[in-house]
Amino acid sequence: MNIIKKMDYWFQIKSSERVLNILFYSDSIVRFVYDEDLGSTPAVLERPLNGLGKILGDSIATNELVIKIDSNSLQVEVYNSSGELINKDISVDIPKIEIRKEILWERGFYGSGERYWYLNQKGRRMSNWNSDLIGLYDLHNVTIKEMHTSIPFYIGLDKEKCYGIYFDNSFRTCFDYGKTYNNAVSFKSSGGKIDYYLIYDRDIKGIIEKYSFLTGRMNLPSIPFLGYQQSRYSYKNSKEVMNIAKRMRNEKIPCDVLYLDIHYMENYKVFTIDSKEFRDFKKMLKELKSMGFKVVLIIDPGIKVEKGYKVFEEGKKGDYYVKDSYGLDYVGEVWPGEAVFPDFLRTEVRKWWGDLHASLIKDGVDGIWNDMNEPSNFITKSKTLPEDCLHIDDLGDEKTHSEIHNLYGLLEAKATYKGLKKYLNNKRPFLLTRAAFAGIQRYSALWTGDNTSVWEHLEMSIPMFLNIGLSGIPFVGSDVGGFLEDSDEELLCRWTQLGVFTPFFRNHSNLDTIYQEPWQFGEDTLDNVRKFINIRYSLLTYLYNLMKVSSEKGHPIMRPLLYHYQDDEKTLNIYDEFLFGENMLVAPIYRPGIDERLVYLPEGNWYDFWTDEKKKGKRFLAQYSPIDKIPVCIKEGSIIPRDKIMNYFGELENEITLHFYTGKSCEYELYIDDGITFDYEKDIFSLVKIHTVESSNTLIIGSKTAYKNYEIPKIKINLHGLDNIKEVIIDGEKIDVNNLDKILFNLNERELDIQVVKC
Ligand code: GLC
């Protein structure tokens, strides 16, 4: 008798009282649900496909996988199409909602969201329960198991194969990567059901593409929010904000975004403005706009309980708040004192919340920062809402907070994003969040909360970013300079250097610490910090192009070396350097007084970013990097666009210099649009394909404007690695060799046709 039954659009295996449903999302994405209920969390976007999978005895096969099922235990073994065993259950405990799997060949485990640990999570145990953490003791501490975010996703990897497991369960989940038993990985939950996806691919890039296909990809960000951003808890009145803004411009520090932390509100009441300290709020925003600044406001979910306060009253009238176990509005405490919490589980509540942003946007606010959204609560030991609080879904069904807790930040972000999109008049929303669940990338950038101005936090932010990136969230950053405690000049310089290569680049500091804007530590530090922010601005088009690909494929921006060199086993544990895109290797200095460090260069030839010295890879090299340098190397055979430096995005007409790191033929796609609106969705963009063909005596540079519907900036050419050029021929005409980097090419009118003859 066939134990596997084909159902409507899935497969089912029953054994005594137990059931396993198997669903396919592609030939290499399979879902296992040990329950009759096939509902998903809001993290998952895709629907299962019908027609994939063929029953072969006790197995189901697709073009890429064979899944063998034990009809008694309901344990599975998964093989790839070459017959290699990819994944194997040791036990499936349905009542305990726990699966244990054998560690077969995996040399590393990655992903799992925000973690204070090195890159490889093998030998670690951790859980997912969004928590408000602060400083050295709670946060950024290797013993801490629960962080602000819950991304129940991991990647098991070796040189030639890997897989991802996404456990679609929003309750408190716990993952053990060989800590309790060194031959087993396990994951379990405190509620819900066993419902997980296994994603197979030979390389990690494929895993991320498929995981982000399931849970969604980042929307293309607005370019100003890739610029430098300045924040402080808090700039307390409009005069202080304007002074910061003016100083930025006077000191010629490129800066696009200023943040207003909780003091802009009246008694910390969300969607209000303190009319004393920010008397002419709209005028201030207008002035800032005219100086080229965008303004982001913090909005926390806790709504002050206060008779007559419009937002509180509206929510009360609509019955929009999370309930306690008796069905009354739960009252906790956050910055404004007693507070209630919107129940973002319901569409109606999310719409109300989104609409609350209309007047802020009308006043000229450009983006929103969602903080304290674990949600944080000052009056419970758990620092959040009691687990027996109640949420009510769209069907009117009650769900306990233990199920919705980890989704709270995601649902708030969804509400905020939709509201911003509705009122921003075709501009792309910017949203920043602290708490998150899988899928958050669809709505928001993420920062890693309240770190401390200590070197260890600078160091450990690197693998934290890398694993967040491997969890489908590319737009990430930390408080540059450190949030708690006083920063200092050296720390600020080194942290800014890392910030240049971090997608979200914001300097932020706490109340009662010394201010840490770029000019706070004297002239040398100012010059140094400015120099690095300038580098960031020269890389905006490069970064934006990475973001574009990421918005289509899910790739992280900061990538561990193993992302592109998976078959080099050295890379499996390197946590303190990374690739910014595929070809730019960055190795931050993260210890005081250090001006030299070891850098591992993977195979191939690499150029020193500062000196153009060529270095052979597949080895560790000492890199000298005094305080005004960070080790950066560029791979031979790459093209890096660099922009004209300006005070803010769009201040001046851009001019792009294409840097060719010669040595190998290569290709690059340059994507250009207005960087701000959704017009690109109406095909208002341009795409230029640039290529080189290189031999021992010549380098040919060509381009093709594959699509043109937006003005392409003028282009200059800069060649690296060609010390002796015999002649340069453009469009068949010889030009003076020394003039090449001065010529402006207009790609709107022509294509590149350059021939460089080597000596
Ligand atoms: C939280 C945030 C921090 C913010 C502060 C005040 O601690 O993590 O960034 O400055 O609240 O709003």
PDB file of C-alpha atoms and ligand atoms in Angstrom, residues 132 134 233 261-262 298 300 335 369 371-372 434 447 449-450 479 483 506 508-510, ligand 1:
ATOM      1  CA  ASP A 132      14.894  45.026  24.537  1.00  0.00           C
ATOM      2  CA  ILE A 134      20.883  47.509  26.524  1.00  0.00           C
ATOM      3  CA  TYR A 233      19.309  60.874  21.916  1.00  0.00           C
ATOM      4  CA  ASP A 261      14.773  61.084  18.957  1.00  0.00           C
ATOM      5  CA  ILE A 262      11.996  61.062  21.568  1.00  0.00           C
ATOM      6  CA  ILE A 298      11.342  58.127  16.026  1.00  0.00           C
ATOM      7  CA  ASP A 300       7.536  53.952  19.406  1.00  0.00           C
ATOM      8  CA  TRP A 335       8.856  56.528  27.911  1.00  0.00           C
ATOM      9  CA  TRP A 369      12.354  55.045  12.970  1.00  0.00           C
ATOM     10  CA  ASP A 371      12.043  51.682  18.153  1.00  0.00           C
ATOM     11  CA  MET A 372      11.052  49.826  21.347  1.00  0.00           C
ATOM     12  CA  ARG A 434      15.005  47.506  16.007  1.00  0.00           C
ATOM     13  CA  TRP A 447      19.948  48.578  13.235  1.00  0.00           C
ATOM     14  CA  GLY A 449      20.178  48.604  19.024  1.00  0.00           C
ATOM     15  CA  ASP A 450      21.976  50.004  21.999  1.00  0.00           C
ATOM     16  CA  ASP A 479      25.246  52.985  15.996  1.00  0.00           C
ATOM     17  CA  PHE A 483      25.588  54.412  21.774  1.00  0.00           C
ATOM     18  CA  ARG A 506      24.340  56.368  11.153  1.00  0.00           C
ATOM     19  CA  HIS A 508      24.029  57.827  17.184  1.00  0.00           C
ATOM     20  CA  SER A 509      24.717  58.321  20.883  1.00  0.00           C
ATOM     21  CA  ASN A 510      22.937  58.224  24.213  1.00  0.00           C
TER      22      ASN A 510
HETATM   23  C1  GLC B   1      16.252  53.089  22.772  1.00  0.00           C
HETATM   24  C2  GLC B   1      16.884  53.061  21.377  1.00  0.00           C
HETATM   25  C3  GLC B   1      17.836  54.226  21.233  1.00  0.00           C
HETATM   26  C4  GLC B   1      17.086  55.510  21.472  1.00  0.00           C
HETATM   27  C5  GLC B   1      16.433  55.497  22.860  1.00  0.00           C
HETATM   28  C6  GLC B   1      15.552  56.702  23.098  1.00  0.00           C
HETATM   29  O1  GLC B   1      17.197  52.854  23.741  1.00  0.00           O
HETATM   30  O2  GLC B   1      17.510  51.843  21.127  1.00  0.00           O
HETATM   31  O3  GLC B   1      18.429  54.226  19.965  1.00  0.00           O
HETATM   32  O4  GLC B   1      17.953  56.588  21.382  1.00  0.00           O
HETATM   33  O5  GLC B   1      15.632  54.336  22.990  1.00  0.00           O
HETATM   34  O6  GLC B   1      14.542  56.792  22.172  1.00  0.00           O
END
